PDB file of C-alpha atoms in Angstrom:
ATOM      1  CA  MET A 914      -2.620 -11.941   8.544  1.00 40.00           C
ATOM      2  CA  PRO A 915      -4.638 -13.298  11.826  1.00 46.00           C
ATOM      3  CA  ILE A 916      -4.195  -9.698  13.997  1.00 46.00           C
ATOM      4  CA  GLU A 917      -6.286  -8.734  16.995  1.00 46.00           C
ATOM      5  CA  PRO A 918      -9.782  -7.892  15.521  1.00 44.00           C
ATOM      6  CA  GLY A 919     -10.476  -4.763  14.976  1.00 48.00           C
ATOM      7  CA  LEU A 920      -6.511  -3.449  16.316  1.00 47.00           C
ATOM      8  CA  TRP A 921      -6.060  -2.366  12.614  1.00 47.00           C
ATOM      9  CA  GLY A 922      -8.888  -1.556  10.445  1.00 50.00           C
ATOM     10  CA  ALA A 923      -8.520   2.347   9.396  1.00 56.00           C
ATOM     11  CA  GLY A 924      -6.383   3.221   7.217  1.00 62.00           C
ATOM     12  CA  ASP A 925      -6.587   7.073   7.398  1.00 70.00           C
ATOM     13  CA  ALA A 926      -6.007   6.630  11.221  1.00 72.00           C
ATOM     14  CA  TYR A 927      -2.861   4.285  10.796  1.00 75.00           C
ATOM     15  CA  GLU A 928      -1.215   7.133   8.371  1.00 76.00           C
ATOM     16  CA  ARG A 929      -2.090   9.912  11.287  1.00 79.00           C
ATOM     17  CA  TYR A 930      -0.526   7.756  13.816  1.00 83.00           C
ATOM     18  CA  MET A 931       1.940   5.686  12.323  1.00 85.00           C
ATOM     19  CA  GLY A 932       1.887   5.817   8.480  1.00 80.00           C
ATOM     20  CA  ARG A 933       3.774   9.314   7.976  1.00 88.00           C
ATOM     21  CA  TRP A 934       6.684   7.483  10.179  1.00 92.00           C
ATOM     22  CA  SER A 935       6.828   4.027   8.644  1.00 90.00           C
ATOM     23  CA  ARG A 936       7.531   6.631   5.103  1.00 92.00           C
ATOM     24  CA  GLU A 937      10.664   7.729   6.122  1.00 94.00           C
ATOM     25  CA  VAL A 938      11.660   3.880   7.673  1.00 96.00           C
ATOM     26  CA  ALA A 939      10.828   2.091   4.531  1.00 96.00           C
ATOM     27  CA  PRO A 940      13.766   3.890   2.103  1.00 96.00           C
ATOM     28  CA  HIS A 941      16.277   2.879   4.095  1.00 97.00           C
ATOM     29  CA  PHE A 942      15.339  -0.681   5.238  1.00 98.00           C
ATOM     30  CA  VAL A 943      15.092  -1.106   1.270  1.00 97.00           C
ATOM     31  CA  GLU A 944      18.627   0.394   0.521  1.00 95.00           C
ATOM     32  CA  TRP A 945      20.115  -1.292   3.386  1.00 97.00           C
ATOM     33  CA  LEU A 946      18.624  -4.794   1.596  1.00 95.00           C
ATOM     34  CA  GLY A 947      20.325  -3.947  -1.493  1.00 88.00           C
ATOM     35  CA  GLY A 948      23.323  -3.948   0.475  1.00 70.00           C
ATOM     36  CA  SER A 949      26.505  -5.721  -0.685  1.00 50.00           C
ATOM     37  CA  GLY A 950      24.003  -7.152  -3.347  1.00 51.00           C
ATOM     38  CA  GLY A 951      21.423  -8.079  -1.572  1.00 52.00           C
ATOM     39  CA  SER A 952      17.910  -6.653  -2.256  1.00 53.00           C
ATOM     40  CA  PRO A 953      17.039  -8.156  -6.194  1.00 53.00           C
ATOM     41  CA  SER A 954      17.167  -5.977  -9.241  1.00 62.00           C
ATOM     42  CA  GLY A 955      14.215  -6.993 -11.155  1.00 72.00           C
ATOM     43  CA  GLY A 956      12.330  -9.971 -10.108  1.00 92.00           C
ATOM     44  CA  ALA A 957       9.450 -10.509  -8.165  1.00 97.00           C
ATOM     45  CA  GLY A 958       8.671  -9.581  -4.740  1.00 97.00           C
ATOM     46  CA  ILE A 959       5.650 -10.160  -1.668  1.00 98.00           C
ATOM     47  CA  ASP A 960       5.097  -7.499   0.850  1.00 98.00           C
ATOM     48  CA  VAL A 961       3.652  -9.348   3.639  1.00 98.00           C
ATOM     49  CA  GLY A 962       1.428  -7.288   5.749  1.00 96.00           C
ATOM     50  CA  CYS A 963       1.415  -4.684   3.555  1.00 96.00           C
ATOM     51  CA  GLY A 964      -1.457  -1.858   4.974  1.00 92.00           C
ATOM     52  CA  THR A 965      -1.418   0.665   3.051  1.00 92.00           C
ATOM     53  CA  GLY A 966       1.315   0.214   0.831  1.00 95.00           C
ATOM     54  CA  ILE A 967       4.201   2.257   2.335  1.00 95.00           C
ATOM     55  CA  LEU A 968       6.616  -0.520   1.806  1.00 97.00           C
ATOM     56  CA  THR A 969       5.500  -1.946  -1.162  1.00 98.00           C
ATOM     57  CA  ALA A 970       6.061   1.884  -2.645  1.00 97.00           C
ATOM     58  CA  ALA A 971       9.576   1.904  -1.234  1.00 96.00           C
ATOM     59  CA  VAL A 972      10.282  -1.344  -2.759  1.00 97.00           C
ATOM     60  CA  LEU A 973       9.239  -0.466  -6.130  1.00 96.00           C
ATOM     61  CA  GLU A 974      11.732   2.736  -6.385  1.00 95.00           C
ATOM     62  CA  GLY A 975      14.208   1.212  -4.410  1.00 94.00           C
ATOM     63  CA  ALA A 976      14.510  -2.167  -5.602  1.00 93.00           C
ATOM     64  CA  ASN A 977      12.820  -2.010  -8.744  1.00 93.00           C
ATOM     65  CA  PRO A 978      11.263  -5.443  -9.059  1.00 95.00           C
ATOM     66  CA  GLU A 979       9.095  -6.518 -11.972  1.00 96.00           C
ATOM     67  CA  ARG A 980       6.261  -7.158  -9.702  1.00 97.00           C
ATOM     68  CA  ILE A 981       5.069  -6.900  -6.408  1.00 98.00           C
ATOM     69  CA  VAL A 982       2.720  -8.577  -4.501  1.00 98.00           C
ATOM     70  CA  GLY A 983       0.883  -6.444  -1.427  1.00 98.00           C
ATOM     71  CA  ILE A 984      -0.778  -8.871   0.990  1.00 98.00           C
ATOM     72  CA  ASP A 985      -3.146  -7.860   4.146  1.00 96.00           C
ATOM     73  CA  SER A 986      -5.846  -8.941   6.123  1.00 93.00           C
ATOM     74  CA  ALA A 987      -7.760  -5.706   6.160  1.00 90.00           C
ATOM     75  CA  PRO A 988      -9.485  -4.403   3.222  1.00 91.00           C
ATOM     76  CA  GLY A 989      -9.444  -1.262   4.520  1.00 88.00           C
ATOM     77  CA  PHE A 990      -5.605  -1.048   3.969  1.00 91.00           C
ATOM     78  CA  LEU A 991      -5.825  -2.581   0.582  1.00 94.00           C
ATOM     79  CA  GLU A 992      -8.471   0.228  -0.252  1.00 93.00           C
ATOM     80  CA  LEU A 993      -5.838   2.576   0.601  1.00 92.00           C
ATOM     81  CA  ALA A 994      -2.941   1.102  -0.866  1.00 94.00           C
ATOM     82  CA  ARG A 995      -4.613   0.524  -4.387  1.00 96.00           C
ATOM     83  CA  ALA A 996      -5.609   3.964  -4.204  1.00 95.00           C
ATOM     84  CA  ARG A 997      -1.747   5.402  -3.462  1.00 94.00           C
ATOM     85  CA  VAL A 998      -0.027   2.933  -5.235  1.00 97.00           C
ATOM     86  CA  SER A 999      -0.648   3.313  -9.160  1.00 96.00           C
ATOM     87  CA  ASP A1000       2.568   1.390 -10.221  1.00 97.00           C
ATOM     88  CA  PRO A1001       1.078  -1.299 -12.704  1.00 98.00           C
ATOM     89  CA  ARG A1002       3.580  -3.253 -11.354  1.00 98.00           C
ATOM     90  CA  ALA A1003       1.958  -4.023  -7.766  1.00 98.00           C
ATOM     91  CA  THR A1004      -0.637  -5.343  -7.181  1.00 98.00           C
ATOM     92  CA  PHE A1005      -3.101  -5.964  -3.787  1.00 98.00           C
ATOM     93  CA  THR A1006      -4.512  -8.819  -2.763  1.00 97.00           C
ATOM     94  CA  GLN A1007      -6.400 -10.141   0.692  1.00 97.00           C
ATOM     95  CA  GLY A1008      -4.568 -12.527   2.581  1.00 97.00           C
ATOM     96  CA  ASP A1009      -3.121 -14.764   5.433  1.00 97.00           C
ATOM     97  CA  ALA A1010       0.629 -14.223   6.503  1.00 97.00           C
ATOM     98  CA  LEU A1011       0.289 -17.428   7.923  1.00 97.00           C
ATOM     99  CA  ALA A1012      -0.638 -18.929   4.915  1.00 97.00           C
ATOM    100  CA  LEU A1013       0.595 -16.733   1.892  1.00 97.00           C
ATOM    101  CA  PRO A1014      -1.595 -17.241  -1.339  1.00 96.00           C
ATOM    102  CA  ALA A1015       1.348 -17.771  -2.950  1.00 97.00           C
ATOM    103  CA  PRO A1016       2.905 -21.320  -4.528  1.00 97.00           C
ATOM    104  CA  ASP A1017       6.580 -22.292  -3.098  1.00 98.00           C
ATOM    105  CA  ASP A1018       9.360 -20.459  -4.853  1.00 97.00           C
ATOM    106  CA  THR A1019       7.733 -17.894  -6.193  1.00 97.00           C
ATOM    107  CA  PHE A1020       9.070 -14.554  -5.388  1.00 98.00           C
ATOM    108  CA  ASP A1021      12.873 -13.206  -5.298  1.00 96.00           C
ATOM    109  CA  LEU A1022      12.207 -11.163  -2.374  1.00 97.00           C
ATOM    110  CA  ALA A1023       9.716 -11.277   0.694  1.00 98.00           C
ATOM    111  CA  VAL A1024       9.467  -8.330   3.063  1.00 98.00           C
ATOM    112  CA  SER A1025       7.166  -7.268   6.045  1.00 98.00           C
ATOM    113  CA  GLY A1026       7.150  -3.582   7.725  1.00 97.00           C
ATOM    114  CA  LEU A1027       5.952  -3.413  11.147  1.00 94.00           C
ATOM    115  CA  VAL A1028       3.504  -6.382  11.029  1.00 94.00           C
ATOM    116  CA  LEU A1029       5.660  -9.460  13.110  1.00 96.00           C
ATOM    117  CA  ASN A1030       4.841  -8.507  16.504  1.00 92.00           C
ATOM    118  CA  PHE A1031       1.021  -8.544  15.764  1.00 91.00           C
ATOM    119  CA  LEU A1032       0.942 -11.788  13.807  1.00 94.00           C
ATOM    120  CA  PRO A1033       0.013 -14.990  16.759  1.00 93.00           C
ATOM    121  CA  ASP A1034       2.926 -17.439  15.536  1.00 96.00           C
ATOM    122  CA  LYS A1035       6.017 -15.441  14.591  1.00 97.00           C
ATOM    123  CA  ALA A1036       7.681 -18.694  13.760  1.00 97.00           C
ATOM    124  CA  ALA A1037       5.537 -19.525  11.467  1.00 97.00           C
ATOM    125  CA  ALA A1038       5.156 -16.372   9.706  1.00 97.00           C
ATOM    126  CA  LEU A1039       9.121 -16.313   8.841  1.00 97.00           C
ATOM    127  CA  SER A1040       8.423 -19.779   7.504  1.00 97.00           C
ATOM    128  CA  GLU A1041       5.841 -19.012   5.225  1.00 98.00           C
ATOM    129  CA  MET A1042       7.849 -15.990   3.913  1.00 98.00           C
ATOM    130  CA  ALA A1043      10.497 -18.368   3.356  1.00 98.00           C
ATOM    131  CA  ARG A1044       8.475 -21.003   1.931  1.00 98.00           C
ATOM    132  CA  VAL A1045       7.519 -18.582  -1.256  1.00 98.00           C
ATOM    133  CA  VAL A1046      10.951 -17.915  -2.168  1.00 98.00           C
ATOM    134  CA  ARG A1047      13.297 -18.781  -4.664  1.00 96.00           C
ATOM    135  CA  PRO A1048      16.719 -20.644  -3.562  1.00 96.00           C
ATOM    136  CA  GLY A1049      19.331 -17.610  -3.183  1.00 95.00           C
ATOM    137  CA  GLY A1050      15.934 -15.146  -2.260  1.00 96.00           C
ATOM    138  CA  LEU A1051      16.022 -12.334   0.198  1.00 97.00           C
ATOM    139  CA  VAL A1052      13.902 -12.303   2.861  1.00 98.00           C
ATOM    140  CA  GLY A1053      13.410  -8.965   5.103  1.00 98.00           C
ATOM    141  CA  LEU A1054      11.528  -6.659   7.439  1.00 98.00           C
ATOM    142  CA  TYR A1055      11.346  -4.309  10.305  1.00 98.00           C
ATOM    143  CA  VAL A1056       9.756  -3.549  13.492  1.00 97.00           C
ATOM    144  CA  TRP A1057       9.777  -0.545  16.146  1.00 96.00           C
ATOM    145  CA  ASP A1058      12.179  -0.396  19.407  1.00 96.00           C
ATOM    146  CA  TYR A1059       8.483  -0.643  21.383  1.00 94.00           C
ATOM    147  CA  ALA A1060      10.573  -1.591  24.470  1.00 92.00           C
ATOM    148  CA  GLY A1061      13.493   1.349  23.664  1.00 92.00           C
ATOM    149  CA  HIS A1062      14.028   4.207  21.437  1.00 94.00           C
ATOM    150  CA  MET A1063      10.612   4.173  19.767  1.00 96.00           C
ATOM    151  CA  GLN A1064      10.009   7.551  22.209  1.00 97.00           C
ATOM    152  CA  ILE A1065       6.592   8.399  20.166  1.00 96.00           C
ATOM    153  CA  MET A1066       5.023   5.100  22.156  1.00 95.00           C
ATOM    154  CA  ARG A1067       7.363   4.725  24.986  1.00 97.00           C
ATOM    155  CA  HIS A1068       6.707   8.092  25.901  1.00 98.00           C
ATOM    156  CA  PHE A1069       3.006   7.112  25.878  1.00 98.00           C
ATOM    157  CA  PHE A1070       2.916   4.064  27.826  1.00 98.00           C
ATOM    158  CA  ASP A1071       5.524   5.483  30.602  1.00 97.00           C
ATOM    159  CA  VAL A1072       3.295   8.227  31.682  1.00 98.00           C
ATOM    160  CA  ALA A1073       0.148   5.695  31.095  1.00 98.00           C
ATOM    161  CA  SER A1074       1.542   2.812  33.159  1.00 98.00           C
ATOM    162  CA  ALA A1075       2.320   5.096  36.073  1.00 98.00           C
ATOM    163  CA  LEU A1076      -1.045   6.352  36.107  1.00 98.00           C
ATOM    164  CA  ASP A1077      -2.629   2.815  35.021  1.00 98.00           C
ATOM    165  CA  PRO A1078      -0.812  -0.347  35.362  1.00 96.00           C
ATOM    166  CA  ARG A1079      -3.687  -1.613  32.940  1.00 97.00           C
ATOM    167  CA  ALA A1080      -1.921  -0.058  30.170  1.00 98.00           C
ATOM    168  CA  ARG A1081       0.723  -2.551  30.468  1.00 97.00           C
ATOM    169  CA  ASP A1082      -1.242  -5.042  29.030  1.00 96.00           C
ATOM    170  CA  PHE A1083      -1.421  -2.797  25.456  1.00 96.00           C
ATOM    171  CA  ASP A1084       2.351  -2.036  25.916  1.00 96.00           C
ATOM    172  CA  ASP A1085       4.351  -3.226  22.889  1.00 93.00           C
ATOM    173  CA  GLY A1086       7.216  -2.999  24.873  1.00 93.00           C
ATOM    174  CA  VAL A1087       6.056  -5.669  27.232  1.00 94.00           C
ATOM    175  CA  LYS A1088       3.784  -7.911  24.760  1.00 91.00           C
ATOM    176  CA  ALA A1089       6.218  -7.649  21.817  1.00 91.00           C
ATOM    177  CA  PRO A1090       9.473  -9.121  22.874  1.00 92.00           C
ATOM    178  CA  VAL A1091      10.476 -10.198  19.577  1.00 94.00           C
ATOM    179  CA  CYS A1092      11.438  -6.661  18.985  1.00 95.00           C
ATOM    180  CA  ARG A1093      14.926  -6.890  20.240  1.00 96.00           C
ATOM    181  CA  PRO A1094      17.909  -7.752  17.754  1.00 97.00           C
ATOM    182  CA  SER A1095      18.727 -11.298  19.521  1.00 97.00           C
ATOM    183  CA  PRO A1096      14.934 -12.433  19.261  1.00 97.00           C
ATOM    184  CA  LEU A1097      15.000 -11.045  15.451  1.00 98.00           C
ATOM    185  CA  ARG A1098      18.099 -13.072  14.617  1.00 98.00           C
ATOM    186  CA  GLU A1099      16.769 -16.523  16.174  1.00 97.00           C
ATOM    187  CA  LEU A1100      13.664 -16.507  14.423  1.00 97.00           C
ATOM    188  CA  PHE A1101      15.633 -15.517  11.393  1.00 98.00           C
ATOM    189  CA  GLU A1102      17.995 -18.498  11.717  1.00 97.00           C
ATOM    190  CA  GLY A1103      15.259 -21.278  13.032  1.00 96.00           C
ATOM    191  CA  ALA A1104      13.216 -20.365   9.473  1.00 96.00           C
ATOM    192  CA  GLY A1105      16.566 -21.843   7.801  1.00 96.00           C
ATOM    193  CA  LEU A1106      17.922 -18.240   6.757  1.00 98.00           C
ATOM    194  CA  GLN A1107      21.709 -17.816   5.776  1.00 97.00           C
ATOM    195  CA  GLY A1108      24.072 -14.713   6.658  1.00 96.00           C
ATOM    196  CA  VAL A1109      21.710 -13.906   8.598  1.00 98.00           C
ATOM    197  CA  GLU A1110      21.979  -9.400   9.792  1.00 98.00           C
ATOM    198  CA  VAL A1111      20.307  -7.166  12.183  1.00 98.00           C
ATOM    199  CA  ARG A1112      20.474  -3.232  12.439  1.00 98.00           C
ATOM    200  CA  ALA A1113      19.053  -0.650  14.201  1.00 98.00           C
ATOM    201  CA  ILE A1114      17.276   2.084  11.450  1.00 98.00           C
ATOM    202  CA  ASP A1115      17.172   5.567  13.508  1.00 98.00           C
ATOM    203  CA  ILE A1116      15.291   8.348  12.272  1.00 97.00           C
ATOM    204  CA  ALA A1117      13.966  11.559  13.988  1.00 96.00           C
ATOM    205  CA  ALA A1118       9.759  11.729  14.485  1.00 95.00           C
ATOM    206  CA  ALA A1119       9.141  16.080  14.596  1.00 95.00           C
ATOM    207  CA  PHE A1120       5.496  17.035  15.569  1.00 96.00           C
ATOM    208  CA  GLU A1121       4.652  20.762  15.238  1.00 96.00           C
ATOM    209  CA  SER A1122       2.975  20.735  18.236  1.00 97.00           C
ATOM    210  CA  PHE A1123       1.962  18.981  21.131  1.00 98.00           C
ATOM    211  CA  ASP A1124      -2.074  18.321  19.655  1.00 97.00           C
ATOM    212  CA  ASP A1125       0.529  16.775  16.475  1.00 95.00           C
ATOM    213  CA  TYR A1126       1.744  14.734  18.773  1.00 96.00           C
ATOM    214  CA  TRP A1127      -1.661  13.890  20.761  1.00 97.00           C
ATOM    215  CA  THR A1128      -4.160  14.002  18.449  1.00 94.00           C
ATOM    216  CA  PRO A1129      -3.073  10.331  16.994  1.00 94.00           C
ATOM    217  CA  PHE A1130      -3.831   9.054  19.906  1.00 94.00           C
ATOM    218  CA  LEU A1131      -7.897   9.439  19.542  1.00 93.00           C
ATOM    219  CA  GLY A1132      -8.309   7.833  16.473  1.00 88.00           C
ATOM    220  CA  GLY A1133      -8.382   4.212  18.070  1.00 80.00           C
ATOM    221  CA  THR A1134      -6.058   2.854  15.492  1.00 81.00           C
ATOM    222  CA  GLY A1135      -3.253   0.557  17.528  1.00 86.00           C
ATOM    223  CA  SER A1136      -2.369  -0.737  20.709  1.00 91.00           C
ATOM    224  CA  ALA A1137      -1.465   2.893  22.257  1.00 94.00           C
ATOM    225  CA  PRO A1138      -4.546   4.604  20.989  1.00 94.00           C
ATOM    226  CA  LYS A1139      -6.800   1.364  21.738  1.00 94.00           C
ATOM    227  CA  TYR A1140      -5.636   2.313  25.217  1.00 97.00           C
ATOM    228  CA  CYS A1141      -6.422   5.691  24.986  1.00 97.00           C
ATOM    229  CA  MET A1142     -10.132   5.319  23.711  1.00 95.00           C
ATOM    230  CA  SER A1143     -10.838   2.924  26.352  1.00 96.00           C
ATOM    231  CA  LEU A1144     -10.393   5.426  28.974  1.00 98.00           C
ATOM    232  CA  ASP A1145     -12.768   7.525  30.178  1.00 98.00           C
ATOM    233  CA  GLU A1146     -12.617  11.370  29.456  1.00 98.00           C
ATOM    234  CA  PRO A1147     -10.849  12.563  32.976  1.00 98.00           C
ATOM    235  CA  ALA A1148      -8.352   9.671  32.934  1.00 98.00           C
ATOM    236  CA  ARG A1149      -8.079  10.738  29.548  1.00 98.00           C
ATOM    237  CA  GLU A1150      -7.501  14.181  30.235  1.00 98.00           C
ATOM    238  CA  ASP A1151      -5.232  13.351  32.983  1.00 98.00           C
ATOM    239  CA  LEU A1152      -3.052  11.525  30.557  1.00 98.00           C
ATOM    240  CA  ARG A1153      -2.869  14.127  28.185  1.00 98.00           C
ATOM    241  CA  GLU A1154      -1.684  17.080  30.613  1.00 98.00           C
ATOM    242  CA  ARG A1155       1.023  14.937  31.897  1.00 98.00           C
ATOM    243  CA  LEU A1156       2.272  13.897  28.615  1.00 98.00           C
ATOM    244  CA  ARG A1157       2.341  17.605  27.893  1.00 98.00           C
ATOM    245  CA  ALA A1158       4.651  18.203  30.947  1.00 98.00           C
ATOM    246  CA  ARG A1159       7.218  15.340  29.879  1.00 98.00           C
ATOM    247  CA  LEU A1160       7.409  15.615  26.259  1.00 98.00           C
ATOM    248  CA  PRO A1161      10.706  17.526  25.195  1.00 97.00           C
ATOM    249  CA  THR A1162       9.117  20.608  23.644  1.00 96.00           C
ATOM    250  CA  GLY A1163      11.066  23.359  21.731  1.00 95.00           C
ATOM    251  CA  PRO A1164      10.545  27.040  22.249  1.00 95.00           C
ATOM    252  CA  ASP A1165       8.095  27.148  19.438  1.00 94.00           C
ATOM    253  CA  GLY A1166       5.856  24.352  20.277  1.00 96.00           C
ATOM    254  CA  GLU A1167       7.685  21.745  18.256  1.00 97.00           C
ATOM    255  CA  ILE A1168       8.492  18.183  19.421  1.00 98.00           C
ATOM    256  CA  LEU A1169      11.530  15.712  18.075  1.00 97.00           C
ATOM    257  CA  LEU A1170      11.085  12.194  19.353  1.00 97.00           C
ATOM    258  CA  ALA A1171      13.790   9.710  18.438  1.00 96.00           C
ATOM    259  CA  VAL A1172      12.479   7.240  16.449  1.00 96.00           C
ATOM    260  CA  ARG A1173      14.445   3.130  16.091  1.00 97.00           C
ATOM    261  CA  ALA A1174      13.173   0.315  13.689  1.00 97.00           C
ATOM    262  CA  TRP A1175      14.734  -2.991  13.865  1.00 98.00           C
ATOM    263  CA  ALA A1176      15.828  -4.462  10.825  1.00 98.00           C
ATOM    264  CA  ALA A1177      16.519  -8.146   9.552  1.00 98.00           C
ATOM    265  CA  LYS A1178      17.310  -9.865   6.663  1.00 98.00           C
ATOM    266  CA  GLY A1179      18.569 -13.296   5.528  1.00 98.00           C
ATOM    267  CA  ARG A1180      18.640 -15.674   2.815  1.00 97.00           C
ATOM    268  CA  LEU A1181      17.156 -18.614   1.768  1.00 96.00           C
ATOM    269  CA  ALA A1182      19.567 -21.396   0.819  1.00 91.00           C
ATOM    270  CA  GLY A1183      20.664 -21.847  -3.154  1.00 82.00           C
ATOM    271  CA  ALA A1184      21.661 -20.746  -6.030  1.00 64.00           C
ATOM    272  CA  ARG A1185      20.920 -16.955  -7.070  1.00 56.00           C
TER     273      ARG A1185
END
């Protein structure tokens, strides 16, 4: 997927920063796909922008496909996905979300997790997912609620932007207006998908300590960590201490934050 170069190159850093929370959202998303007969039992699936294989693994467990192909442009992510998802029904291939390496009408299910907002042409990405799905097949994805209840990043960028207006250039809450219910619905309907539904998936992110929250921002993988590591040491320390003062911290040092993803699904017209 042709996203900003270097943004998501390090799979281990991604896991510490965001992968652990995506892993909690993914099963809820797959369960929701299956509501009212939504997610096929058996059949073939594709995970677009599969990253380290978190959503692929959730589909394997929750939807029981005959096979699933994970597509990603980042070799480091694919290496981790192959190491972590040993199920023989899964294969992982390097490819472009805007030009999926599959013929028309190949899959029964096309999914994507936490990828859409990083793609330069969202409509083209949805059209590609719809293209490779058979008539009657399902297309679904989820993205973080960057501007609202994705508090891990909302706290970070609210503090960072108050200190440095340049931080807004990195803030996905500003950069990714598609990560809201109405734009997602419009995008799905624009791709010709029917019965479009959008819903919130809410989880709680529990950090053992402030360092557990802060350290992933030093990994340089993702918009917030990339901004964090662009700062000189005094500016980064100022940001750190202001965040420490802002975050809700329990008596044992634990920090509990709300995390919300917006999920959308729709079906390709035709017989099931």
